[in-house]
């Protein structure tokens, strides 16, 4: 499928770009959620910023990969930028709060529950124990149907590195879930 997504070639005409973003929104949301460590409030900001970058032409699709792979790379980088900004603000706020009232946290802990079933909770917990890169590769391959080489492009790493993270992530996830299952069986 060839996409004509060059906004500069067609000023004011972003319909194909918008339709592609709309078509991929559900997958983009899931990927952004993973990149934001399942913080639903951060996802809205990250997706908004990523879509603005794409629609304004700040991030340009140059057909070196599929549009989806490129878009996921933009979302990942936007999530990293957002996390850096947020962490910096949070640290300054915490430092200020400690000087005002030692021992009191200025940042409320999120009590938002993302998953309902016990099985989903165990899977999310096991995924969160994985190193970030392993978690990202597994998400792209299993949830978004990308090949390992497409995931490598979206993450900006070599294919060999992505394969290594993929294999290690699967092995570690399998081991963690097996341990949890064995502990639950022993408790019964």
XYZ file of C-alpha atoms in Angstrom:
188
model
C 0.000 0.000 0.000
C 1.480 3.342 -1.001
C 0.511 6.371 1.009
C 0.794 9.921 -0.171
C 1.486 11.498 3.195
C 3.600 14.448 2.107
C 1.819 17.357 3.746
C 4.070 19.934 2.053
C 3.263 18.585 -1.414
C -0.430 19.060 -0.717
C -0.768 22.093 1.581
C -3.921 21.971 3.649
C -4.658 18.410 2.552
C -3.941 16.024 5.384
C -6.899 13.719 4.804
C -4.850 10.600 3.999
C -2.620 11.298 6.989
C -5.606 11.832 9.255
C -7.314 8.676 7.996
C -4.166 6.632 8.666
C -3.917 8.063 12.185
C -7.573 7.293 12.754
C -7.188 3.745 11.418
C -4.213 3.092 13.700
C -5.555 4.944 16.752
C -6.535 1.865 18.779
C -3.097 0.287 18.250
C -1.400 3.637 18.837
C -3.269 4.047 22.107
C -2.223 0.570 23.293
C 1.398 1.235 22.303
C 1.395 4.638 24.005
C -0.061 3.032 27.128
C 2.842 0.590 27.165
C 5.365 3.392 26.567
C 3.802 5.391 29.420
C 4.008 2.465 31.860
C 0.229 2.052 31.834
C -0.446 5.572 33.108
C -3.718 6.509 31.363
C -3.348 10.218 32.124
C 0.050 10.383 30.436
C -1.233 8.539 27.347
C -3.578 11.359 26.370
C -0.782 13.921 26.464
C 1.680 11.689 24.636
C -0.743 10.762 21.845
C -1.833 14.376 21.455
C 1.776 15.564 21.189
C 2.689 12.742 18.779
C -0.313 13.458 16.539
C 0.521 17.184 16.537
C 4.089 16.374 15.471
C 2.793 14.204 12.643
C 0.051 16.554 11.420
C 2.204 19.673 11.640
C 5.023 18.081 9.666
C 7.493 18.283 12.553
C 7.776 14.500 12.273
C 7.946 13.477 8.627
C 7.200 10.065 7.184
C 9.842 9.329 4.566
C 8.761 5.784 3.568
C 11.826 4.057 5.026
C 9.479 1.667 6.844
C 5.748 1.139 7.095
C 3.691 4.074 8.313
C 2.699 2.117 11.428
C 6.324 1.360 12.316
C 7.295 4.996 11.826
C 4.297 6.259 13.839
C 5.121 3.929 16.722
C 8.661 5.319 16.726
C 7.271 8.853 16.950
C 4.998 7.808 19.840
C 7.882 6.106 21.679
C 10.139 9.146 21.395
C 7.298 11.455 22.431
C 6.641 9.272 25.489
C 10.324 9.484 26.440
C 10.246 13.278 26.106
C 7.069 13.435 28.188
C 8.537 11.194 30.905
C 11.667 13.355 31.083
C 9.615 16.557 31.434
C 7.245 15.017 33.964
C 10.026 13.471 36.043
C 11.853 16.779 36.194
C 8.700 18.630 37.301
C 7.809 15.941 39.824
C 11.291 15.979 41.335
C 11.193 19.773 41.704
C 7.731 19.593 43.275
C 8.829 16.838 45.690
C 11.940 18.817 46.655
C 9.831 21.916 47.303
C 7.299 19.916 49.335
C 10.043 18.379 51.503
C 11.363 21.828 52.377
C 7.842 22.966 53.335
C 6.682 19.815 55.166
C 9.306 17.101 55.646
C 7.894 13.597 55.210
C 4.864 14.694 53.152
C 4.585 13.738 49.500
C 3.263 16.456 47.182
C 2.427 14.048 44.385
C -0.605 11.832 44.958
C -0.201 8.193 44.028
C -2.364 7.009 41.174
C -5.114 4.660 42.272
C -6.329 4.020 38.743
C -6.784 0.345 38.045
C -6.176 -0.544 34.422
C -7.002 -4.232 34.437
C -9.808 -6.173 36.043
C -9.070 -9.866 35.816
C -6.465 -11.610 37.958
C -4.881 -13.116 34.882
C -4.393 -9.718 33.273
C -2.965 -8.355 36.506
C -0.412 -11.172 36.643
C 0.561 -10.606 33.016
C 0.941 -6.849 33.441
C 2.987 -7.386 36.621
C 5.226 -9.864 34.825
C 5.649 -7.482 31.876
C 6.542 -4.624 34.216
C 9.343 -6.740 35.707
C 10.961 -6.983 32.286
C 13.565 -4.442 31.231
C 12.004 -1.637 29.166
C 13.464 -2.712 25.822
C 12.315 -6.339 26.219
C 8.829 -5.151 27.185
C 8.665 -2.825 24.165
C 9.749 -5.486 21.659
C 7.258 -8.027 23.040
C 4.460 -5.460 22.901
C 5.147 -4.549 19.283
C 5.445 -8.159 18.146
C 2.542 -9.687 20.083
C 0.024 -6.859 20.390
C 0.691 -4.981 17.172
C 1.667 -7.857 14.919
C 4.980 -6.357 13.852
C 7.881 -8.517 12.823
C 11.001 -8.309 14.960
C 12.708 -6.249 12.229
C 9.769 -3.795 12.113
C 9.885 -3.541 15.907
C 13.624 -2.826 15.658
C 12.946 0.091 13.281
C 10.187 1.461 15.523
C 12.518 1.301 18.531
C 15.557 2.612 16.679
C 17.741 -0.425 17.443
C 19.464 -3.007 15.260
C 17.571 -6.138 14.222
C 20.081 -8.291 16.129
C 19.501 -6.303 19.294
C 15.728 -6.557 18.868
C 15.982 -10.340 18.367
C 18.042 -10.660 21.526
C 15.569 -8.560 23.554
C 12.677 -10.555 22.063
C 14.171 -13.942 22.959
C 15.267 -12.888 26.437
C 11.949 -11.165 27.113
C 9.923 -14.246 26.126
C 12.106 -16.512 28.260
C 11.949 -14.217 31.281
C 8.192 -13.682 30.924
C 7.620 -17.444 30.661
C 9.777 -18.041 33.750
C 8.034 -15.334 35.789
C 4.540 -16.532 34.878
C 5.492 -20.148 35.621
C 6.805 -19.140 39.066
C 3.583 -17.262 39.828
C 1.468 -20.222 38.704
C 3.546 -22.638 40.814
C 3.223 -20.371 43.877
C -0.550 -20.173 43.432
C -0.805 -23.942 43.017
C 1.274 -24.538 46.176
C -0.916 -22.114 48.146
C -4.072 -24.096 47.301
